[in-house]
Short mmCIF file of C-alpha atoms (C1' of nucleotides) in Angstrom, two decimals:
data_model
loop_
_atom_site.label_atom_id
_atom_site.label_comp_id
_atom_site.label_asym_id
_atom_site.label_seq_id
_atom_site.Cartn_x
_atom_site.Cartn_y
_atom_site.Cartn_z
CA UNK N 1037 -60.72 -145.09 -137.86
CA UNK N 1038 -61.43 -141.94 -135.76
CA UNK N 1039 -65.10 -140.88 -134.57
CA UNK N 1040 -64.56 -143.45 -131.67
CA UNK N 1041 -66.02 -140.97 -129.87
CA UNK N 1042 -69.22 -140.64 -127.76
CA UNK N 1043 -71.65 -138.87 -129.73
CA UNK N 1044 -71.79 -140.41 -133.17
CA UNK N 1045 -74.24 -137.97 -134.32
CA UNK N 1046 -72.04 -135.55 -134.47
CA UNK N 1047 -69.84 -134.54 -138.21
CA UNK N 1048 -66.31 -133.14 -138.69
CA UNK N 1049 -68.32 -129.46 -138.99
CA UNK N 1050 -69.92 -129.75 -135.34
CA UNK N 1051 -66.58 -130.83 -134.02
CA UNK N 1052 -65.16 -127.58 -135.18
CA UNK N 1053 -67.85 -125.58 -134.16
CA UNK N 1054 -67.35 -126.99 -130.48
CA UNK N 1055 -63.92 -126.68 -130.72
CA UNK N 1056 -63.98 -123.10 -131.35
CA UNK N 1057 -66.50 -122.13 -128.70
CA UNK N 1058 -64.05 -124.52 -126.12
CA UNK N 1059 -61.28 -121.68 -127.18
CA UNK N 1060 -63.43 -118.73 -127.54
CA UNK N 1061 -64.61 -119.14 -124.44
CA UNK N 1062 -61.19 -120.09 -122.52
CA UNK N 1063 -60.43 -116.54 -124.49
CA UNK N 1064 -63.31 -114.60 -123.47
CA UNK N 1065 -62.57 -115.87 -119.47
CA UNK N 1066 -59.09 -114.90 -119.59
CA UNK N 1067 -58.78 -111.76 -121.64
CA UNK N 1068 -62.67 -110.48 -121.67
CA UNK N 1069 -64.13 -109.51 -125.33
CA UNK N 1070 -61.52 -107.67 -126.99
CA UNK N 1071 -59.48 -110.39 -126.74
CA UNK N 1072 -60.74 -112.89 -128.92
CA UNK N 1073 -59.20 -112.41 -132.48
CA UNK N 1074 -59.87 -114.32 -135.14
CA UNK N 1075 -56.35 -115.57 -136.32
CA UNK N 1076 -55.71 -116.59 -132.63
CA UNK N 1077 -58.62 -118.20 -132.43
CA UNK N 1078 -57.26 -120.36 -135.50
CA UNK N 1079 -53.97 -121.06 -134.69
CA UNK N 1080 -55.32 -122.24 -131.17
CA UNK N 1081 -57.86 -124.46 -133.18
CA UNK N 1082 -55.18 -126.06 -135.07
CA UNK N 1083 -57.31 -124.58 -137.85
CA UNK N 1084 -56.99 -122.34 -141.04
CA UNK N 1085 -57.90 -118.80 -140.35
CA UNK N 1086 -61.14 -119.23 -143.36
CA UNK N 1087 -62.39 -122.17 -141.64
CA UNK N 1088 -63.90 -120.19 -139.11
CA UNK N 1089 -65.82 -118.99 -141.53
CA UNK N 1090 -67.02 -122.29 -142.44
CA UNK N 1091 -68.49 -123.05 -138.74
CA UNK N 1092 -69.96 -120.09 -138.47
CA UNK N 1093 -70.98 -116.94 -140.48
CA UNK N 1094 -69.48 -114.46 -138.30
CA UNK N 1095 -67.52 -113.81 -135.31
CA UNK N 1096 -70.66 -112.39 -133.43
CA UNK N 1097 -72.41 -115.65 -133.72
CA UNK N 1098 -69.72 -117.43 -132.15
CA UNK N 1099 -69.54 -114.63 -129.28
CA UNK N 1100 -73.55 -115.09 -129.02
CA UNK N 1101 -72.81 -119.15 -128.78
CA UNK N 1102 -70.08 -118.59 -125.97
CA UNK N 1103 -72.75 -115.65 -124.26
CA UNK N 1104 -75.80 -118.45 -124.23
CA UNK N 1105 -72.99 -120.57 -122.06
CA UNK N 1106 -72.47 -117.83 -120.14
CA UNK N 1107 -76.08 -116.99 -119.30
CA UNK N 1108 -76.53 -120.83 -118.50
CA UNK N 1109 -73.84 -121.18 -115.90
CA UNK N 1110 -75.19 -118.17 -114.43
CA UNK N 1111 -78.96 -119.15 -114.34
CA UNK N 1112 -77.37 -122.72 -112.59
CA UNK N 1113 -75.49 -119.90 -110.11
CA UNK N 1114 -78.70 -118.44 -109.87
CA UNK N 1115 -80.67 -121.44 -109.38
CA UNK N 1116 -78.61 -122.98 -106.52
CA UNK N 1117 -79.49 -119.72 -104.42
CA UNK N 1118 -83.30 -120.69 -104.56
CA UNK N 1119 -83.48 -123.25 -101.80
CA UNK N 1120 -87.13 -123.04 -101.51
CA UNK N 1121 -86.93 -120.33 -98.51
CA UNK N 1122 -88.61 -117.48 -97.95
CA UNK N 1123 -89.57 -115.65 -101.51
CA UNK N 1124 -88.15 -112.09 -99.84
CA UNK N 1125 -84.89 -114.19 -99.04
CA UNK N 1126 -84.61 -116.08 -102.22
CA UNK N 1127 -84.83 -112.73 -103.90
CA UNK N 1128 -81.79 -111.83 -101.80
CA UNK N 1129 -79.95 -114.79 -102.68
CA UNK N 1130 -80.32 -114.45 -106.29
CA UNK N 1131 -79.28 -110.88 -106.63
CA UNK N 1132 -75.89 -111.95 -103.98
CA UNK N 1133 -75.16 -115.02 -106.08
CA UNK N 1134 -75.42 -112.68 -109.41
CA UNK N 1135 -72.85 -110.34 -107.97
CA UNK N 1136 -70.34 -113.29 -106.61
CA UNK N 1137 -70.74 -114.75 -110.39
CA UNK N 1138 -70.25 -111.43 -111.71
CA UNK N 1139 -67.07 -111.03 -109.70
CA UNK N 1140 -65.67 -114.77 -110.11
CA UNK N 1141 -66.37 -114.69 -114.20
CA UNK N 1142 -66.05 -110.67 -114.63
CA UNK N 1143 -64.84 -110.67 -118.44
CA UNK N 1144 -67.29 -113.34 -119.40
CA UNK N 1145 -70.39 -111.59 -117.32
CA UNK N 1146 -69.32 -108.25 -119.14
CA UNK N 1147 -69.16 -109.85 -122.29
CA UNK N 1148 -72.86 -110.55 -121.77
CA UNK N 1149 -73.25 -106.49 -122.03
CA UNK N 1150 -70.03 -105.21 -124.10
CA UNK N 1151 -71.02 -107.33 -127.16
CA UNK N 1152 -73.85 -105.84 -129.83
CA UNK N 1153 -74.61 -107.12 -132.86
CA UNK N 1154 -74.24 -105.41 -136.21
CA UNK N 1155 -77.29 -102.98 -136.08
CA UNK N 1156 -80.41 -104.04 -137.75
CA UNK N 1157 -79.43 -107.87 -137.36
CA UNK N 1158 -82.41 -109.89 -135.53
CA UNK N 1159 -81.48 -111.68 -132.41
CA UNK N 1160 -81.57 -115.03 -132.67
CA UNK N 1161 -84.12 -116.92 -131.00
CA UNK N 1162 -82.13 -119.39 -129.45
CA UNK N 1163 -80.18 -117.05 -127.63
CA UNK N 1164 -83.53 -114.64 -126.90
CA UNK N 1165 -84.80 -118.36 -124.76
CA UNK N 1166 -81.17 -118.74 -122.97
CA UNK N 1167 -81.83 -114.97 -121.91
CA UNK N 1168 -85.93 -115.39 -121.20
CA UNK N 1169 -84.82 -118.49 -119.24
CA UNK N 1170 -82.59 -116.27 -117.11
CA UNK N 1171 -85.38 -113.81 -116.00
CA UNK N 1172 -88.05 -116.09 -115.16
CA UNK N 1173 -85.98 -117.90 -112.09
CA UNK N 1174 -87.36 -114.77 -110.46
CA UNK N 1175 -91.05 -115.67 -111.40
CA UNK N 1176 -91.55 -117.98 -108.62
CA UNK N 1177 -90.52 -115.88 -105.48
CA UNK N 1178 -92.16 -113.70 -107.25
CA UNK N 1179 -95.37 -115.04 -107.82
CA UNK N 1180 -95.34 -116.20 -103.78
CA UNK N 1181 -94.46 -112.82 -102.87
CA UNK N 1182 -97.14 -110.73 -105.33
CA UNK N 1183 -100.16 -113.55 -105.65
CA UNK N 1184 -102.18 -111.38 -107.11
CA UNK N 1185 -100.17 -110.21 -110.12
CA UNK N 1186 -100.58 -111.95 -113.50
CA UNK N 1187 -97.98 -113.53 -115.35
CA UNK N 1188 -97.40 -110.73 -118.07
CA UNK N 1189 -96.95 -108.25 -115.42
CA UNK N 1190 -94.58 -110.47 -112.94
CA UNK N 1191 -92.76 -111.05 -116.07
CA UNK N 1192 -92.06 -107.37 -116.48
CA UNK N 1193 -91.24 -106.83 -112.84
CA UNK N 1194 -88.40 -109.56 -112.87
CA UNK N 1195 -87.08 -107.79 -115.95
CA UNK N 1196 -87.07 -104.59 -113.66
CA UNK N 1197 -85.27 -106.15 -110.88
CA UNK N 1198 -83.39 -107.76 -112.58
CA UNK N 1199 -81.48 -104.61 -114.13
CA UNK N 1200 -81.84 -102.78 -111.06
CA UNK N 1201 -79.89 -105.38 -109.81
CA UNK N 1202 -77.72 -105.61 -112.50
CA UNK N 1203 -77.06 -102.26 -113.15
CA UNK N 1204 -75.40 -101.48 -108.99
CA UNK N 1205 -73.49 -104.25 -109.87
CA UNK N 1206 -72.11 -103.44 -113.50
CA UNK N 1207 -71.66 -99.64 -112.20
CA UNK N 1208 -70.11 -100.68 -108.93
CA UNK N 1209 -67.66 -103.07 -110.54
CA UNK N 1210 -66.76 -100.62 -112.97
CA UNK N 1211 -63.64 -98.17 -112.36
CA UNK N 1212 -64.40 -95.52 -114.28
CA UNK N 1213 -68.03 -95.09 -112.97
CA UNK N 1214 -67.51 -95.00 -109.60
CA UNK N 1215 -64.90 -96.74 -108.07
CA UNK N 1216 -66.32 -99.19 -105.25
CA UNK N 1217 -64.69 -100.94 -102.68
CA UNK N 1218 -65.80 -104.19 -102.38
CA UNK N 1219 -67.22 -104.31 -98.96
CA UNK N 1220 -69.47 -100.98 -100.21
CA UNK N 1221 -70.62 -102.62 -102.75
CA UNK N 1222 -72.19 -105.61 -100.66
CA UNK N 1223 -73.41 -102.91 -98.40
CA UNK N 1224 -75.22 -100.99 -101.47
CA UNK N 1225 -76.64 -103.99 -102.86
CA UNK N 1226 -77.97 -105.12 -99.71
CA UNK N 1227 -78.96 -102.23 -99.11
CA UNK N 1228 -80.97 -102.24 -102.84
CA UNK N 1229 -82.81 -105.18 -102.02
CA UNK N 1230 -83.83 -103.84 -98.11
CA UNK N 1231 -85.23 -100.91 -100.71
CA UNK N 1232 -86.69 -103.10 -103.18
CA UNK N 1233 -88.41 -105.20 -100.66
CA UNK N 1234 -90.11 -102.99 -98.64
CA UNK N 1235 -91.61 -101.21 -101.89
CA UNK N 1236 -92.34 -105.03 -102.61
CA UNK N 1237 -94.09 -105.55 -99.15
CA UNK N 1238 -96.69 -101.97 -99.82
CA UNK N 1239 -97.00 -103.43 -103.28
CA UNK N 1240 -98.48 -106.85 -101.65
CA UNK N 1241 -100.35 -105.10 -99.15
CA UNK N 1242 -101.63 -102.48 -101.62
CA UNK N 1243 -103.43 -105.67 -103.79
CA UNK N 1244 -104.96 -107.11 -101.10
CA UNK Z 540 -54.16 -60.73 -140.34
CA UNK Z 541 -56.51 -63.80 -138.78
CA UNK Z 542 -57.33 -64.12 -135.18
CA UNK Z 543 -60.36 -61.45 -134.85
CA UNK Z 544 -62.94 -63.54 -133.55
CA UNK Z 545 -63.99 -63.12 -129.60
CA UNK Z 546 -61.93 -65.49 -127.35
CA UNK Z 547 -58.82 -64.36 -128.64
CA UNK Z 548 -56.98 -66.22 -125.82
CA UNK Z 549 -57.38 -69.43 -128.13
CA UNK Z 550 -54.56 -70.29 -129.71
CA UNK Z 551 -54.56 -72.55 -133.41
CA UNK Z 552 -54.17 -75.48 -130.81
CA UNK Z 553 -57.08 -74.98 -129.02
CA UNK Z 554 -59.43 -73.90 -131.87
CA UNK Z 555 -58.44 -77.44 -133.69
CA UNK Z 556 -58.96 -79.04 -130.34
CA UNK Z 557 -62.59 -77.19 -130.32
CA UNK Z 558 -63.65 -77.92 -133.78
CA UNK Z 559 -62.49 -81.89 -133.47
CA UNK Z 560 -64.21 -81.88 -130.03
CA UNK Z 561 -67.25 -80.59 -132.21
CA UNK Z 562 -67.34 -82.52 -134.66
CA UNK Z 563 -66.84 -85.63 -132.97
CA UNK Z 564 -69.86 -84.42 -130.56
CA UNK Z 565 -72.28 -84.30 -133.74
CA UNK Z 566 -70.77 -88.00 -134.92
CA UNK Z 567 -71.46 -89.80 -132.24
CA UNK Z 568 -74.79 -88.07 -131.37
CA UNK Z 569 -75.55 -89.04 -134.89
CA UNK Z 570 -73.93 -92.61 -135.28
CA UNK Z 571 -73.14 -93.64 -132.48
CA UNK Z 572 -69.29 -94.18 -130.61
CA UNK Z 573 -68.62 -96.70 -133.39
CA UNK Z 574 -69.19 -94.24 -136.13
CA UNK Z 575 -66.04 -92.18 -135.26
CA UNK Z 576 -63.28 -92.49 -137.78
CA UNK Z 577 -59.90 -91.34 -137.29
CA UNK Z 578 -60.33 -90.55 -141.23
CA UNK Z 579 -63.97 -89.26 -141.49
CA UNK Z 580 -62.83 -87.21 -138.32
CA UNK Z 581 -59.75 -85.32 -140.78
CA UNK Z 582 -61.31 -85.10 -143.62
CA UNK Z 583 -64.79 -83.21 -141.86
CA UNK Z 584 -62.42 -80.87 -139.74
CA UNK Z 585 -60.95 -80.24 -143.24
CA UNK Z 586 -56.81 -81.36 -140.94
CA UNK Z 587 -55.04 -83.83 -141.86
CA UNK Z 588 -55.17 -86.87 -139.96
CA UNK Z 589 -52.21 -86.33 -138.30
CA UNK Z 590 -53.23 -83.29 -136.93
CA UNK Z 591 -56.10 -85.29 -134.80
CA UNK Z 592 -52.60 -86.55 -132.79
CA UNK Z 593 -51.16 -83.13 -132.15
CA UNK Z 594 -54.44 -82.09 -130.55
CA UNK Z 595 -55.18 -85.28 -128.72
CA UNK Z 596 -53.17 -88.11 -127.35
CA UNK Z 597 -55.78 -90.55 -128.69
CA UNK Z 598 -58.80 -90.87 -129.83
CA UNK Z 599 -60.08 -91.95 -126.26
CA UNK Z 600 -59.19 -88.34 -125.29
CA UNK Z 601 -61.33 -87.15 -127.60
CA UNK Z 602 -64.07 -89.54 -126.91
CA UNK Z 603 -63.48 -88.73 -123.01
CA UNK Z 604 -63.94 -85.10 -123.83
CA UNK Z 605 -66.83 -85.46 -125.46
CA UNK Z 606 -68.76 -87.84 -122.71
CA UNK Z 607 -67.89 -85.17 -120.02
CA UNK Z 608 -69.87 -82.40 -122.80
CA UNK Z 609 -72.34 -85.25 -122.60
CA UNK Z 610 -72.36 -85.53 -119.19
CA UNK Z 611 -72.87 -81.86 -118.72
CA UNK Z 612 -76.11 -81.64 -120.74
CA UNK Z 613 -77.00 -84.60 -118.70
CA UNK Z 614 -76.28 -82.56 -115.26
CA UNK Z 615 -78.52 -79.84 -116.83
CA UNK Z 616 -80.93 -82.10 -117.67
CA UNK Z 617 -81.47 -83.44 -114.04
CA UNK Z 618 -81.41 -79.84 -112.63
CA UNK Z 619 -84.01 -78.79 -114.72
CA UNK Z 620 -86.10 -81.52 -112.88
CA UNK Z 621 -85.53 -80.45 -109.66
CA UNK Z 622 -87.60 -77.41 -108.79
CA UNK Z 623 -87.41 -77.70 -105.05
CA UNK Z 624 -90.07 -79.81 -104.66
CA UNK Z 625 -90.80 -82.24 -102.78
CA UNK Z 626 -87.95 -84.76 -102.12
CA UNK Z 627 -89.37 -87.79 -103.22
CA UNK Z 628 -91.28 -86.31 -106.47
CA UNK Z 629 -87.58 -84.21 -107.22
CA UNK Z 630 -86.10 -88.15 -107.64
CA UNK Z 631 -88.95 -89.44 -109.46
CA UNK Z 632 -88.60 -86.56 -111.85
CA UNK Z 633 -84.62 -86.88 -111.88
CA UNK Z 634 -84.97 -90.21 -112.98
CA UNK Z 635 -87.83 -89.49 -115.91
CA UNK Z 636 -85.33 -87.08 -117.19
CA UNK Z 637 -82.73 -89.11 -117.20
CA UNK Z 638 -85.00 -91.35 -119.28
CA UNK Z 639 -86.25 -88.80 -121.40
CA UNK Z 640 -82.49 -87.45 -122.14
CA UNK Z 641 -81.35 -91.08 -123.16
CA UNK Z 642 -84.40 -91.75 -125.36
CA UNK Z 643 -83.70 -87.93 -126.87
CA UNK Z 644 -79.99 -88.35 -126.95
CA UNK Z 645 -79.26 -91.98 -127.13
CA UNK Z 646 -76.04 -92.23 -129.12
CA UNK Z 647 -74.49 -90.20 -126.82
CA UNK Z 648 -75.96 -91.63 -124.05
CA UNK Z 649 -74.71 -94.78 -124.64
CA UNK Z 650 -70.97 -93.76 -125.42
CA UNK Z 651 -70.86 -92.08 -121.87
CA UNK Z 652 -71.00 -96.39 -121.01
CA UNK Z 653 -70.20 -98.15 -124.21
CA UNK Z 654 -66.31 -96.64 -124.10
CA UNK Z 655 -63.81 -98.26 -122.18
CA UNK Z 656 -60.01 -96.35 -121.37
CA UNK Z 657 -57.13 -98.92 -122.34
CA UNK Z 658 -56.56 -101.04 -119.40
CA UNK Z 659 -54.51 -99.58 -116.58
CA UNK Z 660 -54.67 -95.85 -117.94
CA UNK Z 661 -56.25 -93.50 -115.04
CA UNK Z 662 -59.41 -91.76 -115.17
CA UNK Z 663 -58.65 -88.08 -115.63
CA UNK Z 664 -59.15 -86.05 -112.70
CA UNK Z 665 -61.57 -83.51 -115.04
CA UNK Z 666 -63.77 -86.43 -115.90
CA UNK Z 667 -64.29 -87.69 -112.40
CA UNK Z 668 -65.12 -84.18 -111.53
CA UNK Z 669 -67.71 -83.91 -114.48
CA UNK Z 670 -68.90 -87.67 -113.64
CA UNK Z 671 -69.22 -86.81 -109.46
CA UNK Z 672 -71.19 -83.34 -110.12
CA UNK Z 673 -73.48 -85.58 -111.78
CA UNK Z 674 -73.93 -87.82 -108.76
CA UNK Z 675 -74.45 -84.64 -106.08
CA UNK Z 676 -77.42 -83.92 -108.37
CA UNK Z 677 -78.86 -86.40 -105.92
CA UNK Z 678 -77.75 -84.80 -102.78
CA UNK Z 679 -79.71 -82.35 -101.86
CA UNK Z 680 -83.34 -84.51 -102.17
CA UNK Z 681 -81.51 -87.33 -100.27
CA UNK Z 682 -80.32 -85.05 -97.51
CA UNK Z 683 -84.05 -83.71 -97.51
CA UNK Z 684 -85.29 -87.03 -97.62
CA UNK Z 685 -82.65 -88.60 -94.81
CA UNK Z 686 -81.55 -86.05 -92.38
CA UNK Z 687 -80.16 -88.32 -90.08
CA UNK Z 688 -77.04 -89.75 -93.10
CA UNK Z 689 -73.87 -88.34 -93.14
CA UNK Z 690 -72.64 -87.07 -96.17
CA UNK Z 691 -70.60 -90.04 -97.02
CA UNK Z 692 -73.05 -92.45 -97.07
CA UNK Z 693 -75.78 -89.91 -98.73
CA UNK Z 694 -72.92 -90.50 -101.70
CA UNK Z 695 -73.21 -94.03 -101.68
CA UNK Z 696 -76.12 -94.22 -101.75
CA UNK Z 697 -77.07 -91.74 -104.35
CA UNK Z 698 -74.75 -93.95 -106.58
CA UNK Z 699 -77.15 -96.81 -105.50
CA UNK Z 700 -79.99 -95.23 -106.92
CA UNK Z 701 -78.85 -94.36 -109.67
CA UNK Z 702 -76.99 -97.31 -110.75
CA UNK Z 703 -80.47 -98.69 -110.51
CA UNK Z 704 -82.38 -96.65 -112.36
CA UNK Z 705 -79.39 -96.40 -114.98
CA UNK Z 706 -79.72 -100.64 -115.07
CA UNK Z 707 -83.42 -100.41 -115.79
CA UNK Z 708 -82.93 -97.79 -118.38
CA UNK Z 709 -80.12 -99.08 -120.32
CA UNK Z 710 -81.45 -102.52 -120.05
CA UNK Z 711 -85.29 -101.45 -121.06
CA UNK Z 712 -83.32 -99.84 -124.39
CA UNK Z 713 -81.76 -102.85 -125.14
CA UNK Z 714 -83.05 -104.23 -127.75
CA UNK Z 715 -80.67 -107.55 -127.22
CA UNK Z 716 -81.71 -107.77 -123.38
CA UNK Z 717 -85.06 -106.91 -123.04
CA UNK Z 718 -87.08 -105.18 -126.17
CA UNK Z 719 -89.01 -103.18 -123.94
CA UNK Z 720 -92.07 -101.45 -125.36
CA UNK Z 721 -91.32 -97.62 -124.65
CA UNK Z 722 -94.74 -97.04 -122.42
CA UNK Z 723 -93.78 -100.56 -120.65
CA UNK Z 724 -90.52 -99.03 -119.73
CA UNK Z 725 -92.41 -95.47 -118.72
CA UNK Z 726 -94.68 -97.89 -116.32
CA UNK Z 727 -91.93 -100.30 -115.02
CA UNK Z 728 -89.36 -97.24 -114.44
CA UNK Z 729 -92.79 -95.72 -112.43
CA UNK Z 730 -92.80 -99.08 -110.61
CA UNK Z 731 -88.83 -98.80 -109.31
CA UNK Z 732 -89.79 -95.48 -108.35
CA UNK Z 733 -92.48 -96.07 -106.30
CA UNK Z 734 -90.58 -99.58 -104.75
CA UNK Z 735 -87.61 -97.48 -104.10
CA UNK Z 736 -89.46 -94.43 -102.21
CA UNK Z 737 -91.32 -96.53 -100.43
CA UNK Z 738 -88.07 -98.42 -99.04
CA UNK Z 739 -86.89 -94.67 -98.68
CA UNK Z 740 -89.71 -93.92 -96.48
CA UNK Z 741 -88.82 -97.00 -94.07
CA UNK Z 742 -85.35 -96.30 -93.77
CA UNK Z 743 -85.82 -92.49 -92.74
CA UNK Z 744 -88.67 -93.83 -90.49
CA UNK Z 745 -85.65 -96.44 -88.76
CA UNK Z 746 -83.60 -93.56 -88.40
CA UNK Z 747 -85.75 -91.37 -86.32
"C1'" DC D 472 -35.22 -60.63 -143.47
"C1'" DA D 473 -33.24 -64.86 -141.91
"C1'" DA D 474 -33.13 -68.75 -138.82
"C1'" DG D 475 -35.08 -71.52 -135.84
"C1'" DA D 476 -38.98 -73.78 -133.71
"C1'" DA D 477 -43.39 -75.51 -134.02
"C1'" DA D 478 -47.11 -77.56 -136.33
"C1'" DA D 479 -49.32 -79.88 -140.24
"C1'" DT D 480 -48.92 -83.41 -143.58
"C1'" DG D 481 -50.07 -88.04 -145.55
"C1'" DA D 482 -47.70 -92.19 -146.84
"C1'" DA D 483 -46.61 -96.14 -144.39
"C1'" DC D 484 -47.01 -99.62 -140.52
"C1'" DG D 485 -49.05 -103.12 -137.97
"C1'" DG D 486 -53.26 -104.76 -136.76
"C1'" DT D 487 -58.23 -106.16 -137.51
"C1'" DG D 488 -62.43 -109.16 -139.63
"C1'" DT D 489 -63.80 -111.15 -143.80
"C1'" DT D 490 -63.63 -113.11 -148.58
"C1'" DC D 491 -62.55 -116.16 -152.40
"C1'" DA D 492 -59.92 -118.60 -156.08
"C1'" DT D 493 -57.50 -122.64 -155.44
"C1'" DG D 494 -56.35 -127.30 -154.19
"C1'" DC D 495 -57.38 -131.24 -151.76
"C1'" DC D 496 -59.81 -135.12 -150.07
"C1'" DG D 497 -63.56 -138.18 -149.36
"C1'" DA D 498 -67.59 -140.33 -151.01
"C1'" DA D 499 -70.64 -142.02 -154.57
"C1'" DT D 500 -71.11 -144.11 -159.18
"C1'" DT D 501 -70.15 -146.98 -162.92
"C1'" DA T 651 -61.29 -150.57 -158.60
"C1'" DA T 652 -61.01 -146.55 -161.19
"C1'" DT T 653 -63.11 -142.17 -161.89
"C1'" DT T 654 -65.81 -138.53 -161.35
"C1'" DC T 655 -67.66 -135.02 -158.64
"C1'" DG T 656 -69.07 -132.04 -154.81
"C1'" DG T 657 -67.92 -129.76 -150.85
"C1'" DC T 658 -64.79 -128.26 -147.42
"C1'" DA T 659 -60.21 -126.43 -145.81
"C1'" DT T 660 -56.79 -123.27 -147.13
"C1'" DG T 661 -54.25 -118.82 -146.55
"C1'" DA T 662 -53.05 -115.01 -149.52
"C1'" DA T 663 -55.40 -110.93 -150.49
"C1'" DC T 664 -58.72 -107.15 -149.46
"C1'" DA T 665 -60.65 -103.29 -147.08
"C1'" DC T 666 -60.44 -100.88 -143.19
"C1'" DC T 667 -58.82 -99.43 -138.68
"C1'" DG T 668 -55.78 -96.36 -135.24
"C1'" DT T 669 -51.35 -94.64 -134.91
"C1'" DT T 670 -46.60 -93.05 -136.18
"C1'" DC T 671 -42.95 -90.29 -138.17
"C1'" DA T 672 -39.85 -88.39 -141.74
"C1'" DT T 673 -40.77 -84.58 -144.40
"C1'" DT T 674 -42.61 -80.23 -145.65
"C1'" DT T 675 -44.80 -76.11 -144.55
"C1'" DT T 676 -45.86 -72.32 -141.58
"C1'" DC T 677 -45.21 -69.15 -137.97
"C1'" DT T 678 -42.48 -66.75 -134.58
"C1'" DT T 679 -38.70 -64.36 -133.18
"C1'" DG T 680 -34.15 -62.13 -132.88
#
DNA sequence: CAAGAAAATGAACGGTGTTCATGCCGAATT
DNA sequence: AATTCGGCATGAACACCGTTCATTTTCTTG
């Protein structure tokens, strides 16, 4: 009488695993990491406290499921800056569209970073491909800007930007670093990527 | 009948504060922030585990005092590197020490960024002090390098740089963000360098 | 030496993630 | 249609965490 619902496909157990990672991640957005807890998580589910434990083996995997979300919205954020202009400007886009999506979804973005799994666990390849899938929107501007570079090696370089990027904008937005006034902070990361590109620019030159 | 050792200004306070400080040091150099136990903490300072609450407010005092030891060695670290040379080789050799002291001293390295104070509770006025002498390590190679910045923005900016090199670092020892082989980090933190002097370069030459 | 203050003690408290014996319910079989 | 059976949901219980506080011990001081 129920399962009137769209996708057929899916069984009572995938129902509950979506259901959870709807709350975990309403959690995650509103209270940042430390404020998931498992028996909340339940009683918000409508659900026993063990039957988390039947969706999924622990609560890292369900923080890694609502993380790969995470790093999809952002590589659509990311995405949207790349309107096929200039590489140098596209680069500039990106890095201003991850800081606006850092500031609009702080606790999820740092829940990206905060959360390691137990040590010695492998990570899972599904969420290795969200994260892969993140770096290479850089590849094209990239590869327009550096022609001559191979894939391997653009690859690395839009890992290094990347967390060059990343890491003004985690230490900026965080108080007990440094303390930066939002208007700085758009200063300092333009000024990053005036940096960045004119190292870029020899680079180009210096392959020629 | 006690009290004949050298700094006899420290009372039984202070020398429990000492040896908790110390033993909490070699912990967390050895397992990291998350291996510190309230418990483990007592019973290796041979106190009782109240006693960790007459000495300390929380444990996130004691975790604070041991990231601004942390951040000292760090400080001596990066001075070590600078042996007035020239500007631009005394911040490429800053920032391959910082490397080399967060490969040597990694645990440690990574509580300095892994803890978090409770939400709303102020940073300490000795920690900012410990955290901003870290930052004017920078200083004096900017100044050399940009004559024509005020002091103010020589700050900033030495934040900027190394919030970046601190992204590619702690992102390049990731293993969940990147899995960066250690000489591919060695070549891509070479790369920043060279990107980021060579941006240096244009902006001193814009200032003239 | 006595009396008071200060510090150390560790059992207990409230919280956490995770497990597991139990009961229930739905589906397949006869 | 009755019955068996397998698997999932259940939530009390477990192990562990940081922190507190009534109590005991220790030290200082008059």
């Amino acid at each position: 009488m129920n399962e009137n619902n769209a996708d057929a496909g899916a069984g009572r157990r995938t129902q509950l695993r979506d259901r959870l990672i709807d709350i975990a991640q309403e959690t995650i957005a509103a209270q940042g990491l430390d404020g998931l807890k498992a028996r909340d998580l339940a009683a918000a589910a409508g659900c026993a406290l063990g039957a988390i434990y039947t969706a999924f083996h622990d609560l890292d995997e369900l923080i890694l499921r609502v993380n790969a979300r995470t790093l999809a919205r952002l590589e659509l954020a990311l995405g949207a800056a790349f309107v096929d202009a200039e590489a140098e400007q596209a680069l500039e886009a990106m890095a201003r569209a991850y800081l606006s999506f850092a500031r609009k979804e702080e606790p999820s973005w740092r829940a990206l970073f905060e959360h390691r799994l137990p040590p010695g666990a492998p990570v899972p390849a599904w969420y290795a491909d969200a994260r892969n899938r993140l770096f290479s929107r850089l590849d094209a501007p990239l590869a327009q800007l550096l022609p001559g570079k191979d894939a391997t090696a653009r690859a690395a370089l839009a890992r290094t930007l990347f967390s060059a990027v990343h890491g003004v904008i985690a230490l900026g937005l965080e108080e007990k670093i440094a303390e930066t006034p939002p208007k700085l902070l758009d200063e300092q990361l333009g000024l990053l990527i005036r940096l960045l590109a004119a190292g870029l620019m020899m680079e180009s030159a210096r392959l020629i």
